[in-house]
């Protein structure tokens, strides 16, 4: 019970996971409904209201852009809109079959429609118009003719786009258009067909996809952070919040021909130790026991599902080398350090020496007896940074989606002298105050915490605690606004029914206020590329509303930070900084020409060229402004890291790229200037 007071706990004991298709969908639905009712922070009643919302969520998950189903399909499905609650309560799960068969039929119909375009002469005369609108205005097709017209226009638009990407000189393109169009058209059509065949051949097939879409619709209606997980989903989620994971050490991507290729090989991993893999090798198939996965027209997610399968500890990778030779390489999974999650420390030097800590996630070490993770790593890094004589610290939580609340609690405790750090609120239980019980702190000098709209959950927990204690200057943009915690549990003891990531508690600031659907508002706000994208939790369906709770143990903050002059100086720099101006202009460009694009023009080479030319010209101008940013400080590693890198040339090259990224990051640069100004102001006073 004590664990639940501290962090999002994860269950890692596995039985053999069988295919979800071998489990009864009805058993899954029944188990999920029971599980949600017993465990969710605020479960919703299974009634007509739930039924209609789950129905529409289900349709949106299955066909989010309304590209496959027709309006006639939706009209036929609508008889279920107010009956889903009855199906759940009476254990009638046969309703799902019509969605499986209809979806399969529509995907196959779409493949036939696109395939038929191979032998047709496509019209670029402007007889048809291109219509761009926002997602809320998308409509289902009235009939198969409308469906064919849509895909014909989509193919034509992509053909012209690809031709212009290779040659932007319109006169040259017009002169050679017929020859260019012939080759590109075939490639575009094949790529679209391949994407559709990925849907058909995905792990578990259409059957599993539709059933899991329904299970996710049911959980997402409770709140946007509750989800159904199959075993592969669970493993991928867990790997994002742990410092170690079992794997082969291979990252894949797709090349321009749609082949699955080796994109990166993790240093020290089984793939790296073998030595037979090279970047850009083409992955042809994977085999484990009797299970074989051919890689033609499959998604990267299917590769993940196969390699993450607990039963697939040994896999034979068939690869095509760049010289054309086919080679089979046998690998066994090993425990690999998840470098992408680990906190990293650097030293920034110019007028002052400032420590820089990049924290990608609030990870924990699942293999450690004591669950040592992020906080333990930061404590070690702080010790080394202080030996470098740092006068302040920048903690970068941008794009940190959260993780363990225990780690966030322990990290907060390093910078305050005892006291509450958060208040947890449970369903039908008294509030619980999370406290740092240790006297003193590990670091008492000035701190800047960098955040953005993708800093969520545990990141917001930490940032809000630092703000409430007046312990740090929060810099960046308003955070995500997720003030809830989840746990992952199996739906059955055998785990064959899958898992549920379920919201079990809310957390509040030590003041009793909440960051839910509001976020942490920075003390100094910086413009970002993502402003106005509406990616924060407040814009998600069924997000919790902002509220407050009672406070039992009052915190004792430090004196309020005097940021007046620091804020003024920052705003002056931002106004005169061409890179920040470029960010603002790029943001406006993307909002207008992509996210909120509404346009209507003839489907012609000239019209598409003019539309693209305007966007590309502006993009290039603003990008150059951002890329021209010059570092105002030198970046170096901790001495221990330099000593380790001396023996590994590959890691040394990757590290050099990291140092360059830090040196040219305008947000780190502004954070450095802010902490310098703050120190100078308080030194002079």
mmCIF file of C-alpha atoms in Angstrom, residues 78-364:
data_model
loop_
_atom_site.group_PDB
_atom_site.id
_atom_site.type_symbol
_atom_site.label_atom_id
_atom_site.label_comp_id
_atom_site.label_asym_id
_atom_site.label_seq_id
_atom_site.Cartn_x
_atom_site.Cartn_y
_atom_site.Cartn_z
ATOM 1 C CA UNK A 78 -25.371 4.024 -35.677
ATOM 2 C CA UNK A 79 -27.852 1.494 -34.367
ATOM 3 C CA UNK A 80 -25.111 0.651 -31.853
ATOM 4 C CA UNK A 81 -24.735 4.251 -30.672
ATOM 5 C CA UNK A 82 -27.041 3.851 -27.666
ATOM 6 C CA UNK A 83 -26.717 0.067 -27.297
ATOM 7 C CA UNK A 84 -23.066 -0.394 -26.361
ATOM 8 C CA UNK A 85 -23.907 -0.190 -22.651
ATOM 9 C CA UNK A 86 -26.480 -2.961 -23.140
ATOM 10 C CA UNK A 87 -23.944 -5.108 -25.005
ATOM 11 C CA UNK A 88 -21.476 -4.701 -22.128
ATOM 12 C CA UNK A 89 -24.019 -5.356 -19.382
ATOM 13 C CA UNK A 90 -25.490 -8.434 -21.098
ATOM 14 C CA UNK A 91 -22.139 -9.740 -22.401
ATOM 15 C CA UNK A 92 -23.215 -9.601 -26.052
ATOM 16 C CA UNK A 93 -19.993 -8.941 -27.925
ATOM 17 C CA UNK A 94 -20.910 -10.127 -31.406
ATOM 18 C CA UNK A 95 -21.527 -6.503 -32.426
ATOM 19 C CA UNK A 96 -17.779 -6.094 -33.039
ATOM 20 C CA UNK A 97 -17.785 -8.530 -35.973
ATOM 21 C CA UNK A 98 -19.529 -6.158 -38.388
ATOM 22 C CA UNK A 99 -16.885 -3.502 -37.782
ATOM 23 C CA UNK A 100 -14.103 -6.007 -38.465
ATOM 24 C CA UNK A 101 -15.617 -7.201 -41.733
ATOM 25 C CA UNK A 102 -16.606 -3.679 -42.863
ATOM 26 C CA UNK A 103 -13.164 -2.252 -42.145
ATOM 27 C CA UNK A 104 -11.429 -5.104 -43.938
ATOM 28 C CA UNK A 105 -13.735 -4.669 -46.909
ATOM 29 C CA UNK A 106 -13.150 -0.889 -47.037
ATOM 30 C CA UNK A 107 -9.359 -1.262 -46.871
ATOM 31 C CA UNK A 108 -9.479 -3.796 -49.713
ATOM 32 C CA UNK A 109 -11.821 -1.530 -51.681
ATOM 33 C CA UNK A 110 -9.419 1.371 -51.219
ATOM 34 C CA UNK A 111 -6.510 -0.788 -52.424
ATOM 35 C CA UNK A 112 -8.508 -1.702 -55.546
ATOM 36 C CA UNK A 113 -9.397 1.943 -56.205
ATOM 37 C CA UNK A 114 -5.782 3.094 -55.887
ATOM 38 C CA UNK A 115 -4.519 0.150 -57.952
ATOM 39 C CA UNK A 116 -6.954 1.057 -60.754
ATOM 40 C CA UNK A 117 -5.251 4.449 -61.058
ATOM 41 C CA UNK A 118 -2.066 2.762 -62.319
ATOM 42 C CA UNK A 119 -3.553 2.346 -65.782
ATOM 43 C CA UNK A 120 -5.465 5.638 -65.867
ATOM 44 C CA UNK A 121 -4.210 8.897 -67.345
ATOM 45 C CA UNK A 122 -4.380 11.342 -64.468
ATOM 46 C CA UNK A 123 -5.754 14.839 -65.090
ATOM 47 C CA UNK A 124 -3.680 17.846 -63.983
ATOM 48 C CA UNK A 125 -5.633 20.413 -66.035
ATOM 49 C CA UNK A 126 -7.482 22.021 -63.134
ATOM 50 C CA UNK A 127 -10.790 20.323 -63.864
ATOM 51 C CA UNK A 128 -10.740 19.188 -60.220
ATOM 52 C CA UNK A 129 -10.063 21.407 -57.224
ATOM 53 C CA UNK A 130 -7.952 20.745 -54.136
ATOM 54 C CA UNK A 131 -9.818 21.527 -50.934
ATOM 55 C CA UNK A 132 -7.957 21.908 -47.636
ATOM 56 C CA UNK A 133 -9.862 22.094 -44.389
ATOM 57 C CA UNK A 134 -9.409 21.341 -40.688
ATOM 58 C CA UNK A 135 -10.098 17.900 -39.242
ATOM 59 C CA UNK A 136 -13.422 18.858 -37.620
ATOM 60 C CA UNK A 137 -14.798 19.521 -41.099
ATOM 61 C CA UNK A 138 -13.815 16.127 -42.561
ATOM 62 C CA UNK A 139 -16.787 14.099 -43.842
ATOM 63 C CA UNK A 140 -17.348 10.452 -44.695
ATOM 64 C CA UNK A 141 -17.676 9.576 -48.384
ATOM 65 C CA UNK A 142 -21.222 9.614 -49.776
ATOM 66 C CA UNK A 143 -20.444 6.797 -52.212
ATOM 67 C CA UNK A 144 -17.633 4.904 -53.957
ATOM 68 C CA UNK A 145 -17.348 7.575 -56.663
ATOM 69 C CA UNK A 146 -16.557 10.233 -54.062
ATOM 70 C CA UNK A 147 -14.054 7.837 -52.531
ATOM 71 C CA UNK A 148 -12.330 7.289 -55.866
ATOM 72 C CA UNK A 149 -12.226 11.024 -56.582
ATOM 73 C CA UNK A 150 -10.617 11.683 -53.196
ATOM 74 C CA UNK A 151 -7.881 9.100 -53.730
ATOM 75 C CA UNK A 152 -7.304 10.222 -57.317
ATOM 76 C CA UNK A 153 -6.794 13.819 -56.152
ATOM 77 C CA UNK A 154 -4.583 12.693 -53.273
ATOM 78 C CA UNK A 155 -2.371 10.644 -55.619
ATOM 79 C CA UNK A 156 -2.119 13.518 -58.114
ATOM 80 C CA UNK A 157 -1.223 15.996 -55.382
ATOM 81 C CA UNK A 158 1.475 13.695 -53.977
ATOM 82 C CA UNK A 159 2.885 13.090 -57.467
ATOM 83 C CA UNK A 160 3.259 16.824 -58.102
ATOM 84 C CA UNK A 161 4.685 17.375 -54.611
ATOM 85 C CA UNK A 162 7.377 14.744 -55.108
ATOM 86 C CA UNK A 163 8.312 16.051 -58.542
ATOM 87 C CA UNK A 164 8.641 19.601 -57.186
ATOM 88 C CA UNK A 165 10.682 18.359 -54.228
ATOM 89 C CA UNK A 166 13.275 17.022 -56.690
ATOM 90 C CA UNK A 167 13.196 19.999 -59.064
ATOM 91 C CA UNK A 168 11.676 23.294 -57.956
ATOM 92 C CA UNK A 169 12.348 25.082 -61.258
ATOM 93 C CA UNK A 170 8.864 25.167 -62.740
ATOM 94 C CA UNK A 171 9.972 25.614 -66.367
ATOM 95 C CA UNK A 172 12.132 22.503 -66.178
ATOM 96 C CA UNK A 173 9.341 20.498 -64.535
ATOM 97 C CA UNK A 174 6.791 21.539 -67.180
ATOM 98 C CA UNK A 175 9.158 20.584 -69.975
ATOM 99 C CA UNK A 176 9.765 17.083 -68.580
ATOM 100 C CA UNK A 177 6.502 16.564 -66.694
ATOM 101 C CA UNK A 178 5.197 13.616 -68.714
ATOM 102 C CA UNK A 179 8.346 11.546 -68.208
ATOM 103 C CA UNK A 180 8.704 12.589 -64.577
ATOM 104 C CA UNK A 181 5.052 11.893 -63.808
ATOM 105 C CA UNK A 182 5.211 8.351 -65.154
ATOM 106 C CA UNK A 183 7.969 7.247 -62.792
ATOM 107 C CA UNK A 184 6.785 9.130 -59.726
ATOM 108 C CA UNK A 185 3.126 8.100 -60.149
ATOM 109 C CA UNK A 186 4.000 4.396 -59.943
ATOM 110 C CA UNK A 187 6.043 4.963 -56.800
ATOM 111 C CA UNK A 188 3.360 7.066 -55.088
ATOM 112 C CA UNK A 189 0.632 4.524 -55.848
ATOM 113 C CA UNK A 190 2.763 1.636 -54.607
ATOM 114 C CA UNK A 191 3.559 3.527 -51.402
ATOM 115 C CA UNK A 192 -0.134 4.224 -50.701
ATOM 116 C CA UNK A 193 -0.998 0.570 -51.337
ATOM 117 C CA UNK A 194 1.840 -0.500 -49.068
ATOM 118 C CA UNK A 195 0.523 1.693 -46.244
ATOM 119 C CA UNK A 196 -2.887 0.050 -46.601
ATOM 120 C CA UNK A 197 -1.379 -3.422 -46.683
ATOM 121 C CA UNK A 198 0.417 -2.533 -43.451
ATOM 122 C CA UNK A 199 -3.035 -2.146 -41.890
ATOM 123 C CA UNK A 200 -4.091 -5.577 -43.159
ATOM 124 C CA UNK A 201 -0.873 -7.329 -42.130
ATOM 125 C CA UNK A 202 -0.285 -5.591 -38.782
ATOM 126 C CA UNK A 203 0.363 -7.744 -35.733
ATOM 127 C CA UNK A 204 -2.889 -9.540 -34.896
ATOM 128 C CA UNK A 205 -4.512 -8.372 -38.127
ATOM 129 C CA UNK A 206 -7.684 -6.306 -38.557
ATOM 130 C CA UNK A 207 -9.444 -8.435 -35.952
ATOM 131 C CA UNK A 208 -7.083 -7.395 -33.149
ATOM 132 C CA UNK A 209 -6.879 -3.781 -34.363
ATOM 133 C CA UNK A 210 -10.660 -3.272 -34.260
ATOM 134 C CA UNK A 211 -11.123 -5.002 -30.919
ATOM 135 C CA UNK A 212 -8.311 -3.041 -29.291
ATOM 136 C CA UNK A 213 -9.660 0.179 -30.822
ATOM 137 C CA UNK A 214 -12.940 -0.484 -28.999
ATOM 138 C CA UNK A 215 -11.175 -1.300 -25.721
ATOM 139 C CA UNK A 216 -9.198 1.936 -26.032
ATOM 140 C CA UNK A 217 -12.351 3.923 -26.792
ATOM 141 C CA UNK A 218 -13.844 2.593 -23.564
ATOM 142 C CA UNK A 219 -10.750 3.557 -21.512
ATOM 143 C CA UNK A 220 -10.167 6.903 -23.261
ATOM 144 C CA UNK A 221 -13.721 7.941 -22.371
ATOM 145 C CA UNK A 222 -12.746 7.705 -18.699
ATOM 146 C CA UNK A 223 -9.900 10.173 -19.299
ATOM 147 C CA UNK A 224 -7.293 10.662 -22.071
ATOM 148 C CA UNK A 225 -4.477 9.065 -20.042
ATOM 149 C CA UNK A 226 -6.186 5.720 -19.430
ATOM 150 C CA UNK A 227 -5.503 3.122 -22.119
ATOM 151 C CA UNK A 228 -5.762 -0.553 -22.970
ATOM 152 C CA UNK A 229 -2.359 -2.166 -23.578
ATOM 153 C CA UNK A 230 -1.466 -5.422 -25.236
ATOM 154 C CA UNK A 231 1.863 -6.917 -24.124
ATOM 155 C CA UNK A 232 3.860 -5.054 -26.788
ATOM 156 C CA UNK A 233 2.246 -1.709 -25.925
ATOM 157 C CA UNK A 234 3.044 -2.321 -22.278
ATOM 158 C CA UNK A 235 6.692 -3.076 -22.946
ATOM 159 C CA UNK A 236 7.128 -0.004 -25.132
ATOM 160 C CA UNK A 237 5.566 2.221 -22.484
ATOM 161 C CA UNK A 238 7.702 0.729 -19.728
ATOM 162 C CA UNK A 239 10.866 1.237 -21.762
ATOM 163 C CA UNK A 240 10.114 4.972 -21.865
ATOM 164 C CA UNK A 241 10.339 5.243 -18.066
ATOM 165 C CA UNK A 242 13.201 2.895 -17.228
ATOM 166 C CA UNK A 243 16.960 3.247 -17.414
ATOM 167 C CA UNK A 244 17.440 -0.343 -18.625
ATOM 168 C CA UNK A 245 15.545 -2.559 -21.035
ATOM 169 C CA UNK A 246 15.986 -5.925 -22.701
ATOM 170 C CA UNK A 247 16.565 -5.747 -26.421
ATOM 171 C CA UNK A 248 18.817 -6.316 -29.412
ATOM 172 C CA UNK A 249 20.078 -2.743 -29.819
ATOM 173 C CA UNK A 250 18.645 -2.044 -33.258
ATOM 174 C CA UNK A 251 16.587 0.967 -34.309
ATOM 175 C CA UNK A 252 14.826 0.814 -37.660
ATOM 176 C CA UNK A 253 13.295 3.291 -40.107
ATOM 177 C CA UNK A 254 12.031 3.311 -43.684
ATOM 178 C CA UNK A 255 13.986 4.478 -46.711
ATOM 179 C CA UNK A 256 12.493 6.226 -49.747
ATOM 180 C CA UNK A 257 11.651 2.872 -51.322
ATOM 181 C CA UNK A 258 9.620 1.741 -48.301
ATOM 182 C CA UNK A 259 12.249 -0.782 -47.155
ATOM 183 C CA UNK A 260 12.790 -1.315 -43.435
ATOM 184 C CA UNK A 261 16.415 -0.343 -42.818
ATOM 185 C CA UNK A 262 18.827 -0.342 -39.881
ATOM 186 C CA UNK A 263 18.870 3.285 -38.695
ATOM 187 C CA UNK A 264 20.988 3.024 -35.546
ATOM 188 C CA UNK A 265 22.934 0.386 -33.628
ATOM 189 C CA UNK A 266 23.213 0.888 -29.872
ATOM 190 C CA UNK A 267 26.783 0.825 -28.596
ATOM 191 C CA UNK A 268 27.471 -2.246 -26.432
ATOM 192 C CA UNK A 269 24.244 -4.000 -27.503
ATOM 193 C CA UNK A 270 23.995 -7.550 -28.924
ATOM 194 C CA UNK A 271 23.790 -6.097 -32.463
ATOM 195 C CA UNK A 272 26.866 -3.953 -31.850
ATOM 196 C CA UNK A 273 28.860 -6.837 -30.326
ATOM 197 C CA UNK A 274 28.059 -9.108 -33.274
ATOM 198 C CA UNK A 275 29.486 -6.606 -35.737
ATOM 199 C CA UNK A 276 27.516 -7.867 -38.715
ATOM 200 C CA UNK A 277 25.024 -5.000 -38.884
ATOM 201 C CA UNK A 278 25.593 -1.699 -40.657
ATOM 202 C CA UNK A 279 23.424 1.390 -40.889
ATOM 203 C CA UNK A 280 21.262 1.253 -44.050
ATOM 204 C CA UNK A 281 21.264 -2.557 -44.217
ATOM 205 C CA UNK A 282 17.801 -3.641 -45.400
ATOM 206 C CA UNK A 283 15.880 -5.870 -42.992
ATOM 207 C CA UNK A 284 14.142 -8.615 -45.004
ATOM 208 C CA UNK A 285 12.671 -10.869 -42.293
ATOM 209 C CA UNK A 286 12.742 -11.822 -38.617
ATOM 210 C CA UNK A 287 12.388 -15.385 -37.327
ATOM 211 C CA UNK A 288 11.975 -16.680 -33.787
ATOM 212 C CA UNK A 289 11.132 -20.374 -33.490
ATOM 213 C CA UNK A 290 8.183 -20.974 -35.796
ATOM 214 C CA UNK A 291 7.219 -17.264 -35.873
ATOM 215 C CA UNK A 292 8.309 -15.440 -39.015
ATOM 216 C CA UNK A 293 7.780 -11.776 -39.915
ATOM 217 C CA UNK A 294 8.395 -10.774 -43.539
ATOM 218 C CA UNK A 295 9.082 -7.039 -43.814
ATOM 219 C CA UNK A 296 7.360 -6.227 -47.096
ATOM 220 C CA UNK A 297 4.688 -3.564 -46.528
ATOM 221 C CA UNK A 298 4.706 -3.673 -42.756
ATOM 222 C CA UNK A 299 5.054 -0.849 -40.240
ATOM 223 C CA UNK A 300 7.873 -0.045 -37.827
ATOM 224 C CA UNK A 301 5.353 -0.783 -35.043
ATOM 225 C CA UNK A 302 5.112 -4.385 -36.293
ATOM 226 C CA UNK A 303 8.898 -4.700 -36.011
ATOM 227 C CA UNK A 304 8.650 -3.395 -32.434
ATOM 228 C CA UNK A 305 5.830 -5.825 -31.623
ATOM 229 C CA UNK A 306 7.870 -8.780 -32.888
ATOM 230 C CA UNK A 307 11.135 -7.843 -31.170
ATOM 231 C CA UNK A 308 9.374 -6.833 -27.920
ATOM 232 C CA UNK A 309 7.517 -10.133 -27.671
ATOM 233 C CA UNK A 310 8.706 -11.801 -24.454
ATOM 234 C CA UNK A 311 8.712 -15.174 -26.195
ATOM 235 C CA UNK A 312 11.138 -13.888 -28.856
ATOM 236 C CA UNK A 313 14.373 -13.900 -26.865
ATOM 237 C CA UNK A 314 16.327 -15.280 -29.815
ATOM 238 C CA UNK A 315 15.733 -13.823 -33.273
ATOM 239 C CA UNK A 316 17.337 -14.518 -36.629
ATOM 240 C CA UNK A 317 17.555 -11.263 -38.621
ATOM 241 C CA UNK A 318 17.805 -11.722 -42.382
ATOM 242 C CA UNK A 319 19.390 -8.612 -43.859
ATOM 243 C CA UNK A 320 20.367 -7.452 -47.325
ATOM 244 C CA UNK A 321 23.779 -5.816 -47.314
ATOM 245 C CA UNK A 322 24.540 -2.812 -49.479
ATOM 246 C CA UNK A 323 26.514 -5.082 -51.845
ATOM 247 C CA UNK A 324 23.344 -7.149 -52.401
ATOM 248 C CA UNK A 325 24.338 -10.170 -50.285
ATOM 249 C CA UNK A 326 21.725 -11.745 -47.999
ATOM 250 C CA UNK A 327 22.957 -12.565 -44.494
ATOM 251 C CA UNK A 328 21.231 -14.177 -41.473
ATOM 252 C CA UNK A 329 22.355 -12.903 -38.061
ATOM 253 C CA UNK A 330 21.246 -14.637 -34.850
ATOM 254 C CA UNK A 331 20.944 -12.484 -31.736
ATOM 255 C CA UNK A 332 19.847 -13.032 -28.129
ATOM 256 C CA UNK A 333 18.282 -10.251 -26.054
ATOM 257 C CA UNK A 334 20.376 -8.618 -23.368
ATOM 258 C CA UNK A 335 19.805 -5.885 -20.827
ATOM 259 C CA UNK A 336 20.723 -2.569 -22.482
ATOM 260 C CA UNK A 337 21.130 0.819 -20.843
ATOM 261 C CA UNK A 338 18.422 3.099 -22.210
ATOM 262 C CA UNK A 339 20.711 6.035 -22.990
ATOM 263 C CA UNK A 340 17.895 8.102 -24.488
ATOM 264 C CA UNK A 341 16.167 8.263 -21.089
ATOM 265 C CA UNK A 342 19.174 8.986 -18.896
ATOM 266 C CA UNK A 343 19.930 12.351 -17.325
ATOM 267 C CA UNK A 344 23.106 13.952 -18.673
ATOM 268 C CA UNK A 345 25.179 16.709 -17.131
ATOM 269 C CA UNK A 346 27.362 19.328 -18.831
ATOM 270 C CA UNK A 347 29.230 22.482 -17.891
ATOM 271 C CA UNK A 348 28.489 25.839 -19.586
ATOM 272 C CA UNK A 349 31.248 28.434 -19.325
ATOM 273 C CA UNK A 350 31.498 32.084 -20.258
ATOM 274 C CA UNK A 351 31.066 34.927 -17.799
ATOM 275 C CA UNK A 352 30.002 32.363 -15.228
ATOM 276 C CA UNK A 353 30.227 28.593 -14.857
ATOM 277 C CA UNK A 354 26.749 27.074 -14.926
ATOM 278 C CA UNK A 355 25.727 23.421 -14.703
ATOM 279 C CA UNK A 356 23.313 22.036 -17.293
ATOM 280 C CA UNK A 357 21.202 18.933 -16.585
ATOM 281 C CA UNK A 358 19.112 17.428 -19.353
ATOM 282 C CA UNK A 359 16.395 15.126 -17.942
ATOM 283 C CA UNK A 360 14.410 13.315 -20.711
ATOM 284 C CA UNK A 361 12.201 11.324 -18.300
ATOM 285 C CA UNK A 362 11.649 10.540 -14.627
ATOM 286 C CA UNK A 363 12.932 7.010 -15.061
ATOM 287 C CA UNK A 364 13.465 4.367 -12.440
#
